[in-house]
PDB file of N, CA and C in Angstrom:
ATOM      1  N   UNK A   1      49.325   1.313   5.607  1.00 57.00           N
ATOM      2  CA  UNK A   1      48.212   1.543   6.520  1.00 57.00           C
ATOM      3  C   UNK A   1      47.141   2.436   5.883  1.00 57.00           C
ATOM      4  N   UNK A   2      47.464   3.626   5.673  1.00 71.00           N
ATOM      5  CA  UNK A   2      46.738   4.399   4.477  1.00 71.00           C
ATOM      6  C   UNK A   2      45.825   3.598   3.251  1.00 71.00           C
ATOM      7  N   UNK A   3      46.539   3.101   2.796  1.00 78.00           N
ATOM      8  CA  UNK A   3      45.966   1.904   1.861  1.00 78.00           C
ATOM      9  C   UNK A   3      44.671   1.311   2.257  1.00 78.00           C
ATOM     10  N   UNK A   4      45.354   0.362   3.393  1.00 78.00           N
ATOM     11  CA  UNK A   4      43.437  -0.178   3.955  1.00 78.00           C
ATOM     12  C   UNK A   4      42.733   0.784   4.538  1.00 78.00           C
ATOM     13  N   UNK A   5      43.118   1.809   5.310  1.00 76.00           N
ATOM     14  CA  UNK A   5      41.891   2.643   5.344  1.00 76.00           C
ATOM     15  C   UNK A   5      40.947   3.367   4.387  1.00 76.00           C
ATOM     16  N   UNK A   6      41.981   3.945   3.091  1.00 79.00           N
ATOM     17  CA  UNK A   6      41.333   3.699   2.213  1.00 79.00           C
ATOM     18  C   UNK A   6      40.096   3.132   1.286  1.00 79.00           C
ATOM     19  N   UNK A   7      41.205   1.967   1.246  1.00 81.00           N
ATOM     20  CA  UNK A   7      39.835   1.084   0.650  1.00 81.00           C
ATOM     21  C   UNK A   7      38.789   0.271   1.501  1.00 81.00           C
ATOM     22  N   UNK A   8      39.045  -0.052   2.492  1.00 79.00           N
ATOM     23  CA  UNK A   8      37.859   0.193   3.764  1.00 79.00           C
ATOM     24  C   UNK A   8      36.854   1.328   3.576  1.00 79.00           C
ATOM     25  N   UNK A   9      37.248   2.679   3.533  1.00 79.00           N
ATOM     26  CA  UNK A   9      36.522   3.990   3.437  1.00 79.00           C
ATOM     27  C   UNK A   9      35.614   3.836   1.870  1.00 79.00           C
ATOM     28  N   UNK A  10      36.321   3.214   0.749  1.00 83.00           N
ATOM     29  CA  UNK A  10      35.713   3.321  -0.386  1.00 83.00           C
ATOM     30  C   UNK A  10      34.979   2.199  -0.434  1.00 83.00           C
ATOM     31  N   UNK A  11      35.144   1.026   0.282  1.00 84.00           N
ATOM     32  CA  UNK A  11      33.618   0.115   0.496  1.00 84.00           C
ATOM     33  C   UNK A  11      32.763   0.346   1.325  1.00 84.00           C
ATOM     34  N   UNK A  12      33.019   0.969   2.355  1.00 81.00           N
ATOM     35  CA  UNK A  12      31.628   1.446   2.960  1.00 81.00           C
ATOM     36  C   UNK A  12      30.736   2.664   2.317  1.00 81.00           C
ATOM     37  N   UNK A  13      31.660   3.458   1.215  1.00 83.00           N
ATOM     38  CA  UNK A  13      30.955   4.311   0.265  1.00 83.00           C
ATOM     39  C   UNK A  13      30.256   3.731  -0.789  1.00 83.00           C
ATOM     40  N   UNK A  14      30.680   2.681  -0.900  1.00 83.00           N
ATOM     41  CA  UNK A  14      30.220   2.051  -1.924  1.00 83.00           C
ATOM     42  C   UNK A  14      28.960   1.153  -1.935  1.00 83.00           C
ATOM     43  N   UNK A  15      28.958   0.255  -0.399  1.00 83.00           N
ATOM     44  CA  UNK A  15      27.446  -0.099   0.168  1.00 83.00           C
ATOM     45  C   UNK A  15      26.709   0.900   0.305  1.00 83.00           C
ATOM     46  N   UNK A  16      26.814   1.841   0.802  1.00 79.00           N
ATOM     47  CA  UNK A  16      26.376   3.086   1.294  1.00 79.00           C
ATOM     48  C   UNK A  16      25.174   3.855   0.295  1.00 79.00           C
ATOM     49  N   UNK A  17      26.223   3.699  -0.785  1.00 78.00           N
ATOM     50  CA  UNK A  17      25.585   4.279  -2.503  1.00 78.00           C
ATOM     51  C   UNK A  17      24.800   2.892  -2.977  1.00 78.00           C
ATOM     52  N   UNK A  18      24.967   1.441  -2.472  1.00 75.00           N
ATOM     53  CA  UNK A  18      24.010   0.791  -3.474  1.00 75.00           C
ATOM     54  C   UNK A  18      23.010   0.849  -2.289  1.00 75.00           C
ATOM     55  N   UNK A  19      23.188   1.159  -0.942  1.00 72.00           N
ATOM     56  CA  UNK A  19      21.609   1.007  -0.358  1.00 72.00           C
ATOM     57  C   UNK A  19      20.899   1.899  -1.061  1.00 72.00           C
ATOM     58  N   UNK A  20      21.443   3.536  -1.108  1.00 67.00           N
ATOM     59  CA  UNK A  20      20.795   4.512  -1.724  1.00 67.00           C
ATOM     60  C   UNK A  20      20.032   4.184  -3.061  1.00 67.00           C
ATOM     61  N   UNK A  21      20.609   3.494  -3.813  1.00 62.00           N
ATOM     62  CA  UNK A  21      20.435   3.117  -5.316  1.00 62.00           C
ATOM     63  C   UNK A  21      19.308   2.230  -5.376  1.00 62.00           C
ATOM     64  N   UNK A  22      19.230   1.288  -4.516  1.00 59.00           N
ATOM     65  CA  UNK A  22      18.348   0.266  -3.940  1.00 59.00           C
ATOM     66  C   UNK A  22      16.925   0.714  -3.766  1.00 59.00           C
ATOM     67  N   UNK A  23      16.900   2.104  -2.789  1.00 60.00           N
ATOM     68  CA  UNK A  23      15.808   2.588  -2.184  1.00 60.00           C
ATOM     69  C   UNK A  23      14.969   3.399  -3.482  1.00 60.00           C
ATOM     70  N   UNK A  24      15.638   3.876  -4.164  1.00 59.00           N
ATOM     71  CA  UNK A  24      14.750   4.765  -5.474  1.00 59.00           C
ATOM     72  C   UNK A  24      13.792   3.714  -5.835  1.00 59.00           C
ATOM     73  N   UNK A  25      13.888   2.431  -6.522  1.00 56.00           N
ATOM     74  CA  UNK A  25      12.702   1.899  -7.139  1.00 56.00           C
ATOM     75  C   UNK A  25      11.915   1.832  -5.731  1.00 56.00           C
ATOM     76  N   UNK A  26      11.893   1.563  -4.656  1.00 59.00           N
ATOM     77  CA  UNK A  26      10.993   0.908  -3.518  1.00 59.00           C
ATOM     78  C   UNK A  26       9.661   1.137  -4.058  1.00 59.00           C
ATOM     79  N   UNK A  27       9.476   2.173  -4.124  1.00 63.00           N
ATOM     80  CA  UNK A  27       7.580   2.930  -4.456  1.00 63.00           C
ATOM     81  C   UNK A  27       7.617   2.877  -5.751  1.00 63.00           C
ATOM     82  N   UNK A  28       5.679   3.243  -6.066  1.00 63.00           N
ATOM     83  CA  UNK A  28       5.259   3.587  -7.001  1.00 63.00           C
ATOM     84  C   UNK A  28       6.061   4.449  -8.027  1.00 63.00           C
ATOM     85  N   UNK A  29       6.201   4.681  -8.992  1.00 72.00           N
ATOM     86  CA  UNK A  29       5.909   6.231 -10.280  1.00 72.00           C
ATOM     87  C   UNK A  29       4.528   6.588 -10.049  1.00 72.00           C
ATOM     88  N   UNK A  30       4.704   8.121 -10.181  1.00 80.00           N
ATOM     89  CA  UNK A  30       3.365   8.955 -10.395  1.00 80.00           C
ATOM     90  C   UNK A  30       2.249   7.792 -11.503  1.00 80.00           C
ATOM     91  N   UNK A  31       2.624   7.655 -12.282  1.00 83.00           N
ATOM     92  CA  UNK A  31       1.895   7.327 -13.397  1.00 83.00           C
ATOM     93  C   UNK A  31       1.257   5.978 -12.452  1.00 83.00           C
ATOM     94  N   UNK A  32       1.931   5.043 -11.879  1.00 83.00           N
ATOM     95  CA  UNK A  32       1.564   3.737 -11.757  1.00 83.00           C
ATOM     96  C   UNK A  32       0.667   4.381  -9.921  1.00 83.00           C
ATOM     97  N   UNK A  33       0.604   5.287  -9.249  1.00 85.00           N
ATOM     98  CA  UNK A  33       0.338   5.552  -7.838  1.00 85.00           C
ATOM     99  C   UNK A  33      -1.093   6.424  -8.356  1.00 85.00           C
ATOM    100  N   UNK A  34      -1.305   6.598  -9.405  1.00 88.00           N
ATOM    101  CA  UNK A  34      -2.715   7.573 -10.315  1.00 88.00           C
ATOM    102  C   UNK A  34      -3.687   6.253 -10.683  1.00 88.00           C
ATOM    103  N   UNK A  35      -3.197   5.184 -11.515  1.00 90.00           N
ATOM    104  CA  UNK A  35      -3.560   4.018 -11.984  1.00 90.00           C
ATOM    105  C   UNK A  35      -4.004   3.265 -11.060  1.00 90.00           C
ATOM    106  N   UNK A  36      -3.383   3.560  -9.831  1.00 89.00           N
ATOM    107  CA  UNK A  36      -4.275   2.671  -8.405  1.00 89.00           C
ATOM    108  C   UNK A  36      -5.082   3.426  -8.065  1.00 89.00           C
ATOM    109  N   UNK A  37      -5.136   4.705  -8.188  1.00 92.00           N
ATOM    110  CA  UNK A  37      -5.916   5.297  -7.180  1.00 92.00           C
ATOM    111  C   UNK A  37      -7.217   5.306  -8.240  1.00 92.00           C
ATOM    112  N   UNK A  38      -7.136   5.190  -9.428  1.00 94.00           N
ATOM    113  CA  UNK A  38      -8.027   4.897 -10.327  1.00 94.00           C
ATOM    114  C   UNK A  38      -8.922   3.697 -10.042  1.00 94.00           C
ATOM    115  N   UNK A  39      -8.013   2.335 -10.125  1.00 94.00           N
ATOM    116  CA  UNK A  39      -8.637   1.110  -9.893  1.00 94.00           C
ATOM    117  C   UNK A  39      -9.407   1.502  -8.233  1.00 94.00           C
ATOM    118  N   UNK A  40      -8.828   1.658  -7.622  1.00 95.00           N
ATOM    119  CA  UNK A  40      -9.416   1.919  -6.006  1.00 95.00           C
ATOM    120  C   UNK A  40     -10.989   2.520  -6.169  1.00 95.00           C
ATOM    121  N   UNK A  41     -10.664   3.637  -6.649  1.00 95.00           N
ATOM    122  CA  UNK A  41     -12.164   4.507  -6.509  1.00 95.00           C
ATOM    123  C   UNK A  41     -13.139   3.611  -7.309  1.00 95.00           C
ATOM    124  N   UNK A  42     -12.681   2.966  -8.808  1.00 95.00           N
ATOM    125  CA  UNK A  42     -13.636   2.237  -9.797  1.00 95.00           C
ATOM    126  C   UNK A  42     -14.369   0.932  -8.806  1.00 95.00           C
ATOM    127  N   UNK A  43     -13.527   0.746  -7.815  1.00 94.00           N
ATOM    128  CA  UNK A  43     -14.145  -0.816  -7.375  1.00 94.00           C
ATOM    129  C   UNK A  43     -14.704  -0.121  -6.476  1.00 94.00           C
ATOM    130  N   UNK A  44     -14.399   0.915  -5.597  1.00 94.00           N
ATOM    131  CA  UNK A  44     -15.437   1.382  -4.522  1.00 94.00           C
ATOM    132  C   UNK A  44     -16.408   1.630  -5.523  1.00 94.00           C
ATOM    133  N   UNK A  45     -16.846   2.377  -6.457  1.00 93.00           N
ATOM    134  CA  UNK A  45     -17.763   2.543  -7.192  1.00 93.00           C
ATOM    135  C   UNK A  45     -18.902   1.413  -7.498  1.00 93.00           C
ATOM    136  N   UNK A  46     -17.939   0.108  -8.051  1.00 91.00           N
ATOM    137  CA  UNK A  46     -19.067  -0.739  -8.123  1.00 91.00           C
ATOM    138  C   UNK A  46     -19.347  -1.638  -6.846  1.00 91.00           C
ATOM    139  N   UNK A  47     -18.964  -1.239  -5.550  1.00 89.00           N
ATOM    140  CA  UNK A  47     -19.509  -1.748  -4.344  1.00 89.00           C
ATOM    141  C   UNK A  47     -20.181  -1.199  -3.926  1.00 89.00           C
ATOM    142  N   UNK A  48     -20.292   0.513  -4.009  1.00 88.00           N
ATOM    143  CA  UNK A  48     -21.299   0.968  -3.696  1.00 88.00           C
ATOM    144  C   UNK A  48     -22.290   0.686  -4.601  1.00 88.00           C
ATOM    145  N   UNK A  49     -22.457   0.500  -5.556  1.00 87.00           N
ATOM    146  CA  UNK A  49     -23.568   0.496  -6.663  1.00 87.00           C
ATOM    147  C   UNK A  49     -24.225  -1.224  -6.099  1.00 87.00           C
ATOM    148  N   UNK A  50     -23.196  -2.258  -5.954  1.00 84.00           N
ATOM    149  CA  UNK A  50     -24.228  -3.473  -5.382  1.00 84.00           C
ATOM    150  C   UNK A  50     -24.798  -3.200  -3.905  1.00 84.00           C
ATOM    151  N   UNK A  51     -24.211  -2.263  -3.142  1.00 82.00           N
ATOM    152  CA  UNK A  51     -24.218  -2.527  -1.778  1.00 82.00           C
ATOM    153  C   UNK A  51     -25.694  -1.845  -1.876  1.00 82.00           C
ATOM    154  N   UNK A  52     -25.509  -0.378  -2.739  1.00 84.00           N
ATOM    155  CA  UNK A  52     -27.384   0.327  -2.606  1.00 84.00           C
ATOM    156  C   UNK A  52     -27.841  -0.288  -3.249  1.00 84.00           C
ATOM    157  N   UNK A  53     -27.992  -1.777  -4.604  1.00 84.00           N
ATOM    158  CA  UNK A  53     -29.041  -2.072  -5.086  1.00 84.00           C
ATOM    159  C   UNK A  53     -30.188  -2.607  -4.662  1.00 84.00           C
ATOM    160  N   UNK A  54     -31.094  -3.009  -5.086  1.00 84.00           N
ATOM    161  CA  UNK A  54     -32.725  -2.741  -4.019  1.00 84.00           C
ATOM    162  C   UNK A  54     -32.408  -4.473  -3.357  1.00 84.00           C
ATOM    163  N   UNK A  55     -32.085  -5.353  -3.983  1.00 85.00           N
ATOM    164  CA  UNK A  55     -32.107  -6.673  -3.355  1.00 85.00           C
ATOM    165  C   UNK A  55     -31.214  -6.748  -2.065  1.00 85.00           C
ATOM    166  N   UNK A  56     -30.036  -5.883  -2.301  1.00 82.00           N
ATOM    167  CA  UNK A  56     -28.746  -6.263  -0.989  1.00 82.00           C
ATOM    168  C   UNK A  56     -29.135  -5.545  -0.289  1.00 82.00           C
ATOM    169  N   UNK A  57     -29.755  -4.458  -0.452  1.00 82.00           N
ATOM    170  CA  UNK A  57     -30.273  -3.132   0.444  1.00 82.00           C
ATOM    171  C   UNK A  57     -31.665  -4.153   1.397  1.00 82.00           C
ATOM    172  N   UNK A  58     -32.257  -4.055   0.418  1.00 86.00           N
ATOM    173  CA  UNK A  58     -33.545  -5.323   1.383  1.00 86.00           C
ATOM    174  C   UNK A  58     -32.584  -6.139   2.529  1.00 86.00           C
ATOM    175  N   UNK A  59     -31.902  -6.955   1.768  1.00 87.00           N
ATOM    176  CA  UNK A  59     -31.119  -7.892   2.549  1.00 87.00           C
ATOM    177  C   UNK A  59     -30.395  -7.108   4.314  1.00 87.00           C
ATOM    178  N   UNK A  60     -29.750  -6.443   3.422  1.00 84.00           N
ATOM    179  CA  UNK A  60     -29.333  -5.657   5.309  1.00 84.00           C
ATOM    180  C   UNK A  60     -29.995  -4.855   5.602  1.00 84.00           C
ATOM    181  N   UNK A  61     -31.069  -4.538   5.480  1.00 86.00           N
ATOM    182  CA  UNK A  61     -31.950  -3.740   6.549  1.00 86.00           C
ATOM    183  C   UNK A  61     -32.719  -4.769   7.065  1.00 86.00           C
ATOM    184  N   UNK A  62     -33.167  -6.439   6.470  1.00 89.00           N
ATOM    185  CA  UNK A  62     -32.969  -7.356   7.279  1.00 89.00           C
ATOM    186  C   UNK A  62     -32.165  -7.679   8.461  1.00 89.00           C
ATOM    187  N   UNK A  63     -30.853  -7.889   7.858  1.00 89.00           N
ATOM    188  CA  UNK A  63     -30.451  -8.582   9.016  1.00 89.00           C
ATOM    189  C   UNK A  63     -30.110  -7.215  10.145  1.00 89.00           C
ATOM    190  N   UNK A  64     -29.882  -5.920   9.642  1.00 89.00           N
ATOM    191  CA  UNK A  64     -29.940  -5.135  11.107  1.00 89.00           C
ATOM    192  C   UNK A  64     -31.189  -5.233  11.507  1.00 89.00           C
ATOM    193  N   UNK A  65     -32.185  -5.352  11.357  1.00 89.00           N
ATOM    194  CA  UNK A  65     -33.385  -5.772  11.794  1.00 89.00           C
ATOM    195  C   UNK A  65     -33.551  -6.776  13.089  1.00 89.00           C
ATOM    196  N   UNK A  66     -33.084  -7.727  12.015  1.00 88.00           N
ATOM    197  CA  UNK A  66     -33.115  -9.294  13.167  1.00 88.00           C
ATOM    198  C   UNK A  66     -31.904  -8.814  13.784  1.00 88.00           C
ATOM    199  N   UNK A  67     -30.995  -8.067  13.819  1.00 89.00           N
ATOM    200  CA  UNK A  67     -30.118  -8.139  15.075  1.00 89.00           C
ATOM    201  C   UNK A  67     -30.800  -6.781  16.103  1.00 89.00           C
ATOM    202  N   UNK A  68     -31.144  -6.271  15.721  1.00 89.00           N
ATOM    203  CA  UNK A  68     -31.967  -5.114  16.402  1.00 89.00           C
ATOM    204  C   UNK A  68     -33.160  -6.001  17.580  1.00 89.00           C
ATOM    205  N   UNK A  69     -34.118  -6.595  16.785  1.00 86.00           N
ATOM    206  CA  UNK A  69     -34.924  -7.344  17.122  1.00 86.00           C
ATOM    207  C   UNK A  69     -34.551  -8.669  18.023  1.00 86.00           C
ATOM    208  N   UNK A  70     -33.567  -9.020  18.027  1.00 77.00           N
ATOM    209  CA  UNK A  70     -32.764 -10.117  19.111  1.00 77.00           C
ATOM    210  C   UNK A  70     -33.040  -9.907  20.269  1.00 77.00           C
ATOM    211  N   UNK A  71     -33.327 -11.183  21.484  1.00 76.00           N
ATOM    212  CA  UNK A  71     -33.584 -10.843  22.743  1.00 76.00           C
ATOM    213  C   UNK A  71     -32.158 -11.289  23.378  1.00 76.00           C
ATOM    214  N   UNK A  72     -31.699 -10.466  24.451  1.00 66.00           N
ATOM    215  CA  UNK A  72     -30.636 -10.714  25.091  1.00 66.00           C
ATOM    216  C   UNK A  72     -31.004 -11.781  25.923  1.00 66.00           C
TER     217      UNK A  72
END
């Protein structure tokens, strides 16, 4: 009887330890969670840079315009 409780007790330690084992990779490394936050800011960068250039800028102060200017 001892026996299977036993080894009952040492497989549920044993799932137990590969969920644990499992969960470490889930996320980023520092190194690779820096490298996004890199790419992130670089592309906000060049959206802001098209979004203020003088043609797209013309463009939506158009169309808030014509939606401003709309009759209900």
């Amino acid at each position: 009887m001892h026996r299977v409780v036993r080894a009952r007790m040492r497989a549920m330690a044993v799932r137990a330890w590969a969920r644990v084992a499992a969960r470490r990779d889930d996320g980023m490394v520092t190194s690779e969670y820096a490298m996004g936050i890199v790419a992130a800011v670089a592309f906000a960068v060049v959206l802001y840079k098209v979004v203020t250039s003088g043609q797209v800028s013309a463009e939506l102060q158009a169309i808030v315009k014509r939606a401003l200017d709309a009759r209900m």
